[in-house]
PDB file of C-alpha atoms in Angstrom:
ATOM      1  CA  UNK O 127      -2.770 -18.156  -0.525  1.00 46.00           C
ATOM      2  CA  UNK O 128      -5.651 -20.339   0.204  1.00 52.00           C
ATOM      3  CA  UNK O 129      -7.602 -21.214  -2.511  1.00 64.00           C
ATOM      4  CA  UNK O 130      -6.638 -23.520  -5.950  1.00 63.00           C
ATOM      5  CA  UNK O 131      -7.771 -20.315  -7.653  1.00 73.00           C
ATOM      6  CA  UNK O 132      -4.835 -17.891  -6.043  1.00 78.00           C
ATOM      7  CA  UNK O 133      -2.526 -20.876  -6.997  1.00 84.00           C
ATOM      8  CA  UNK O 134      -3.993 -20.736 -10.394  1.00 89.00           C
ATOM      9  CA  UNK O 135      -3.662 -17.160 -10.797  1.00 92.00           C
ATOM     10  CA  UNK O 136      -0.239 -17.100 -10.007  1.00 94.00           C
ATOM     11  CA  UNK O 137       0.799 -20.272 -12.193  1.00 92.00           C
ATOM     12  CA  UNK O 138      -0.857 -17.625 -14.834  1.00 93.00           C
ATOM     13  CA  UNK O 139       1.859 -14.936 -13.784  1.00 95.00           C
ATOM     14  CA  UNK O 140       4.989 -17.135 -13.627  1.00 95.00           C
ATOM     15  CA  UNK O 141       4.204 -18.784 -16.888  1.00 94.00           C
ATOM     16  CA  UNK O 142       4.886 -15.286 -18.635  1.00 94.00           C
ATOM     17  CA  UNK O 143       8.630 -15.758 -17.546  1.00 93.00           C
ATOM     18  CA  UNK O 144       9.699 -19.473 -18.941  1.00 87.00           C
ATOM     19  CA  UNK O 145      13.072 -18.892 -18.127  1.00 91.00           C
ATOM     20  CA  UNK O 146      13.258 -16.650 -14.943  1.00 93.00           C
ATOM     21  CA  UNK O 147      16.807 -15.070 -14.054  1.00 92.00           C
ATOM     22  CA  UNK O 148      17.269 -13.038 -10.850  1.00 92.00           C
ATOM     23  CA  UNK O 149      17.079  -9.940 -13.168  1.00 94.00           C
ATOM     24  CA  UNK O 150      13.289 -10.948 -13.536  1.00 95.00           C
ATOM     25  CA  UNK O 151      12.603 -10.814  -9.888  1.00 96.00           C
ATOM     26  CA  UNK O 152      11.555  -6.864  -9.885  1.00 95.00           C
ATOM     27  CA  UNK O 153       9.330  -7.515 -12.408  1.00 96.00           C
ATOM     28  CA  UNK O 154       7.528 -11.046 -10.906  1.00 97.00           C
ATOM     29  CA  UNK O 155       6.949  -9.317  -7.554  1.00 97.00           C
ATOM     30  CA  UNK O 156       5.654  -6.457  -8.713  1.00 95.00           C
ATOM     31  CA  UNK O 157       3.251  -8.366 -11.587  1.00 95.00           C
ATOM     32  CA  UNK O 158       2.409 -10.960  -8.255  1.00 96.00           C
ATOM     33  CA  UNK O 159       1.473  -7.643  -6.311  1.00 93.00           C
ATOM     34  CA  UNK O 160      -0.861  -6.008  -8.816  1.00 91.00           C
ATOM     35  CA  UNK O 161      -2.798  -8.903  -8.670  1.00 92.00           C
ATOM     36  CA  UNK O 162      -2.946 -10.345  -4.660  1.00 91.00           C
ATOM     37  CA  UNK O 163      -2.524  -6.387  -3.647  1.00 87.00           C
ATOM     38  CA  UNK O 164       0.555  -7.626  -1.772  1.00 91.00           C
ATOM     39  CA  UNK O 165       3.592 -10.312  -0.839  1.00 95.00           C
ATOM     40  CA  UNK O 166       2.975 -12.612   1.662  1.00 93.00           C
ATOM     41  CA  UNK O 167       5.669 -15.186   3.066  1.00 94.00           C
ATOM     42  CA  UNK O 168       4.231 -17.755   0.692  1.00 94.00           C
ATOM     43  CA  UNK O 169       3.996 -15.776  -1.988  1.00 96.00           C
ATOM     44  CA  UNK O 170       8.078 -14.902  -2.041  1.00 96.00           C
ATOM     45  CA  UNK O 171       8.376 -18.573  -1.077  1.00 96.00           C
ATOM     46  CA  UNK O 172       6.916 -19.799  -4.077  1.00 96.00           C
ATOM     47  CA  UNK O 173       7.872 -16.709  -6.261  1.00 97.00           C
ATOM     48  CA  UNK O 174      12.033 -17.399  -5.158  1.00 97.00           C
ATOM     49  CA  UNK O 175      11.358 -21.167  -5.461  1.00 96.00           C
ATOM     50  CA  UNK O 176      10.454 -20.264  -9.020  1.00 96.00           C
ATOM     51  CA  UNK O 177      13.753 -17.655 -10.004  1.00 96.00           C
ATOM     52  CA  UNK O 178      16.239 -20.008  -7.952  1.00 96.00           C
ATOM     53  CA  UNK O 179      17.110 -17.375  -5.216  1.00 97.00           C
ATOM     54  CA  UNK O 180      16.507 -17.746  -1.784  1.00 97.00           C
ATOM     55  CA  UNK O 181      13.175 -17.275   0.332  1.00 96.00           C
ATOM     56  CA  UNK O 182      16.195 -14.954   2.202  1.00 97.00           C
ATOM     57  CA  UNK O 183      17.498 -13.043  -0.808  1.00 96.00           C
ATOM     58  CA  UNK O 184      13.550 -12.188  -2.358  1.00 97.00           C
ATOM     59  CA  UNK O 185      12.446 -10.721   0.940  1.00 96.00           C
ATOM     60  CA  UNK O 186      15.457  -8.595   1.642  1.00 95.00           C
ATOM     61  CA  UNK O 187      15.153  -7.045  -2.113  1.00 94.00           C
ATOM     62  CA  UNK O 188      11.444  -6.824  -1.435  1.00 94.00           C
ATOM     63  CA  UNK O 189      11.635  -4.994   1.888  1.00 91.00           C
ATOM     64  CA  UNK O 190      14.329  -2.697   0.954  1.00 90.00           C
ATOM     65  CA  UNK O 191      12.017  -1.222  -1.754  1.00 85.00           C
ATOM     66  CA  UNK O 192       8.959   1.064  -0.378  1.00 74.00           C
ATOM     67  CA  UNK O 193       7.435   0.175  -3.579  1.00 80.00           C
ATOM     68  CA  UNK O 194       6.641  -3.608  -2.451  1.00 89.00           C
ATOM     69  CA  UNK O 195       3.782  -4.210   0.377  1.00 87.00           C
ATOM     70  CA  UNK O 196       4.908  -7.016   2.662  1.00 89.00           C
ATOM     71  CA  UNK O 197       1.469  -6.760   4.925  1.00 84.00           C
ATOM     72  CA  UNK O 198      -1.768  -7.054   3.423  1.00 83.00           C
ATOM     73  CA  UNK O 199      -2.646  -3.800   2.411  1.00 80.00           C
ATOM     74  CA  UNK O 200      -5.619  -1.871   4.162  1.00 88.00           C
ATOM     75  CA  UNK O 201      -8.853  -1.850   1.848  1.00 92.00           C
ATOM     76  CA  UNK O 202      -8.374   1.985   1.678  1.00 94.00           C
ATOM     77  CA  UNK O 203      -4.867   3.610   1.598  1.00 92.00           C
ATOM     78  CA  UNK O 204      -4.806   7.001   2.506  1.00 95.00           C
ATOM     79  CA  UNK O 205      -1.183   8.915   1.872  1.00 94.00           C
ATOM     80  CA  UNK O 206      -0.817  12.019   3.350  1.00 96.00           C
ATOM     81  CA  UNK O 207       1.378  14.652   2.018  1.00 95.00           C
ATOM     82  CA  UNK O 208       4.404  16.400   3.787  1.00 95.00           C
ATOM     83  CA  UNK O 209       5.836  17.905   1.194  1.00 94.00           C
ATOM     84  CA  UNK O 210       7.707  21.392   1.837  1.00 96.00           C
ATOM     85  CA  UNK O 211       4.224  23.014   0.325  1.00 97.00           C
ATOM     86  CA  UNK O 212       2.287  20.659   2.416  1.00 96.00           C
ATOM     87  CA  UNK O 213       4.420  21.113   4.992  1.00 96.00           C
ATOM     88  CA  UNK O 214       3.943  25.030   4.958  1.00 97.00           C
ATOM     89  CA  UNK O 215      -0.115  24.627   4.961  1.00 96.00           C
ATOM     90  CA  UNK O 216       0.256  22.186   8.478  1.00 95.00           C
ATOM     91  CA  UNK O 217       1.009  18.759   7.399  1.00 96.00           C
ATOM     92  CA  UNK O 218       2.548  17.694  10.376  1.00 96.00           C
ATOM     93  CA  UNK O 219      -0.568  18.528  12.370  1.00 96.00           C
ATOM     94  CA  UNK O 220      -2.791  16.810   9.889  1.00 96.00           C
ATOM     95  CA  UNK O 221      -0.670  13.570  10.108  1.00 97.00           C
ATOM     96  CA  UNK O 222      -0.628  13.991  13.579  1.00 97.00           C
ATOM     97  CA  UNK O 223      -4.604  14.395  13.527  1.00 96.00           C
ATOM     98  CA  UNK O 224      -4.886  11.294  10.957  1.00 98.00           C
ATOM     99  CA  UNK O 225      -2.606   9.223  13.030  1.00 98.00           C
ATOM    100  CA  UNK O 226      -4.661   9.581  16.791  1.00 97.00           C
ATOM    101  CA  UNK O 227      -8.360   9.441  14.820  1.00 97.00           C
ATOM    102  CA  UNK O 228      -7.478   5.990  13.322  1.00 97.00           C
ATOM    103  CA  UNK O 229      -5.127   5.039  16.359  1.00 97.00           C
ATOM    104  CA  UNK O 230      -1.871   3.980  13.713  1.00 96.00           C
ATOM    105  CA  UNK O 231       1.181   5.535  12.845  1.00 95.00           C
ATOM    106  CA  UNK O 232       2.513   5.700   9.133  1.00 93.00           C
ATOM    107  CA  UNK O 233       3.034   2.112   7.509  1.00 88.00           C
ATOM    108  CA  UNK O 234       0.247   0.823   9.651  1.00 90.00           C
ATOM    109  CA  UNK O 235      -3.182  -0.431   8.884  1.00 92.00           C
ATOM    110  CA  UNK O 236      -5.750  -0.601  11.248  1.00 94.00           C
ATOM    111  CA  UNK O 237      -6.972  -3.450  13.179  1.00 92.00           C
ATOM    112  CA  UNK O 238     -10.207  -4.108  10.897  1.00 93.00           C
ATOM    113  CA  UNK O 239      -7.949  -3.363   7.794  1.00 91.00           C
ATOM    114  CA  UNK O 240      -9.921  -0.708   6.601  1.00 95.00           C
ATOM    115  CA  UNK O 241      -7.253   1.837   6.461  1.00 96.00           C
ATOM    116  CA  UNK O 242      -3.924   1.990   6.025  1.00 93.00           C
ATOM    117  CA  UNK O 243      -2.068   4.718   6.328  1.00 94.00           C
ATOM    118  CA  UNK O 244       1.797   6.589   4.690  1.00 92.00           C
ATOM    119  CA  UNK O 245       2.928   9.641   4.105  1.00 93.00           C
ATOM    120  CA  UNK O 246       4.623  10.796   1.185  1.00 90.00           C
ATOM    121  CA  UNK O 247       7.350  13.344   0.575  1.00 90.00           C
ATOM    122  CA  UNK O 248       5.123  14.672  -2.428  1.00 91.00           C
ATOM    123  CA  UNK O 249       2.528  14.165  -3.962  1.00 91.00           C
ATOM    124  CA  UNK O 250       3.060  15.986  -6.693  1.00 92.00           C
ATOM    125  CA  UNK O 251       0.160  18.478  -6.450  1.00 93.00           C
ATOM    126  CA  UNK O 252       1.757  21.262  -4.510  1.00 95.00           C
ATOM    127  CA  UNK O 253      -0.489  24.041  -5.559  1.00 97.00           C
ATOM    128  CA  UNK O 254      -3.292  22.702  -4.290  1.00 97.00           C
ATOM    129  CA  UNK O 255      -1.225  21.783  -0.782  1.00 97.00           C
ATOM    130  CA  UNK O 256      -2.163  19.962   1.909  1.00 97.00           C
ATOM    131  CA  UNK O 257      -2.909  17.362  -0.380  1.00 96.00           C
ATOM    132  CA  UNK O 258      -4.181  14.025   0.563  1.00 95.00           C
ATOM    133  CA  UNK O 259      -4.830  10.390  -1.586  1.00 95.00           C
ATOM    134  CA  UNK O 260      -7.517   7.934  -0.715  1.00 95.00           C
ATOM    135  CA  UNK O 261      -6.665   4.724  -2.774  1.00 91.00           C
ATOM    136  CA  UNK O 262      -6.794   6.724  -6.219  1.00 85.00           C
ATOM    137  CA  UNK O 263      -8.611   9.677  -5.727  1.00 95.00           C
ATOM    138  CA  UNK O 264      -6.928  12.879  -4.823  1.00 96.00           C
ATOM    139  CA  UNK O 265      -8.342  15.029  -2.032  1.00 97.00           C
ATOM    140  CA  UNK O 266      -6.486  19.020  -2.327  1.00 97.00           C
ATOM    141  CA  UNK O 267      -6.658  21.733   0.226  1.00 97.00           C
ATOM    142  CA  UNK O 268      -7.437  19.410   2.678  1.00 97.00           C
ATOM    143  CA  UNK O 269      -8.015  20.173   6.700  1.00 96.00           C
ATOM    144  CA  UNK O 270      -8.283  17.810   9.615  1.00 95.00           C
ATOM    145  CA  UNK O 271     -12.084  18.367   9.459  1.00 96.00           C
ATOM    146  CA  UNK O 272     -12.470  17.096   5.691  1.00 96.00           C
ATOM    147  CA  UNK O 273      -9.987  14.186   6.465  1.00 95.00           C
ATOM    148  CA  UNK O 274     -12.289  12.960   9.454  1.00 96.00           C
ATOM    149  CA  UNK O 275     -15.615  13.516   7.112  1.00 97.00           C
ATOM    150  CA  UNK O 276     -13.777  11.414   4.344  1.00 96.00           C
ATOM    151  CA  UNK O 277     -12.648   8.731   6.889  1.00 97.00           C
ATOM    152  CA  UNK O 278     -16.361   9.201   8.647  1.00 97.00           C
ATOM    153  CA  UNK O 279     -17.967   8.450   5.366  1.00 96.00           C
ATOM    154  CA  UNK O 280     -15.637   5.038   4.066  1.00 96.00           C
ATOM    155  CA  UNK O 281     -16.533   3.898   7.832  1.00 94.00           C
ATOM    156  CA  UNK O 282     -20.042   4.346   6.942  1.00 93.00           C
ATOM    157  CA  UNK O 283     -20.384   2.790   3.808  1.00 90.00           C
ATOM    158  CA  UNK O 284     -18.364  -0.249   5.123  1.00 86.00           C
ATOM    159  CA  UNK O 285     -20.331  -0.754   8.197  1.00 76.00           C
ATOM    160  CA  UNK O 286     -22.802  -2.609   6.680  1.00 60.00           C
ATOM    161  CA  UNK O 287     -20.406  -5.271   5.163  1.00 53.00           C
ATOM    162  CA  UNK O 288     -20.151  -3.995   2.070  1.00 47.00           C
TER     163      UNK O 288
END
């Protein structure tokens, strides 16, 4: 955090727990995640300095759960199904694709943190397989020449600082 406004915003979310317990913990991160998009080292400094558990203790709970982003996020997530129906329609060779046209492997974000990408075990939308999610919008029946377009297209419009 480097601003008095990020310490002000998070004052905001710790004053909704007056009396934290470690049984709040799941519930702090996650509320301190929706709004910085993830948990820096300060962040579970500050949000363990706050429940009474160690800097230790929050960052072991935090990385054990896949639901918790200890790296800053790229600006554009893109998950990638590999699912057994997206695994019948060539998932692995569209991971493989995604993974050597932006140069990262799953759990990675690229060097300008534009993209980071994971890989699911479903997405839930198996009719429609190979599926593929770009922050919230679902891409179906996907090939390595859409995902290249798509990623083609976010380079674009970002080029220009936007």
């Amino acid at each position: 955090m480097d601003s008095v406004k990020n310490s002000n915003i998070l004052d905001k979310i710790l004053k909704k727990y007056a009396n934290p317990q470690r049984s709040d913990l799941s519930k702090i991160l996650l509320d301190v995640q929706n709004e910085f998009g993830y948990l820096s080292e300060e962040l579970i400094r500050k949000v363990s300095n706050f429940v009474g558990v160690s800097a230790t203790e929050t960052y072991g709970f935090a990385s054990f759960y896949s639901m918790y982003n200890l790296e800053k996020p790229g600006k554009y997530v893109i998950r990638a199904c590999k699912g057994t129906a997206c695994h019948v329609k060539n998932a692995n060779r569209l991971i493989r694709d995604i993974e050597n046209y932006l140069k990262i492997k799953p759990g990675e974000t690229t060097k300008d943190g534009l993209f980071k990408f994971e890989v699911s075990s479903c997405l839930g939308v198996c009719a429609l397989a190979p599926v593929l999610i770009i922050n919230d919008k679902t891409y179906t029946r996907v090939n390595s020449k859409i995902v290249k377009s798509l990623i083609d297209e976010i380079r674009r419009g970002n080029s220009s600082g936007s």
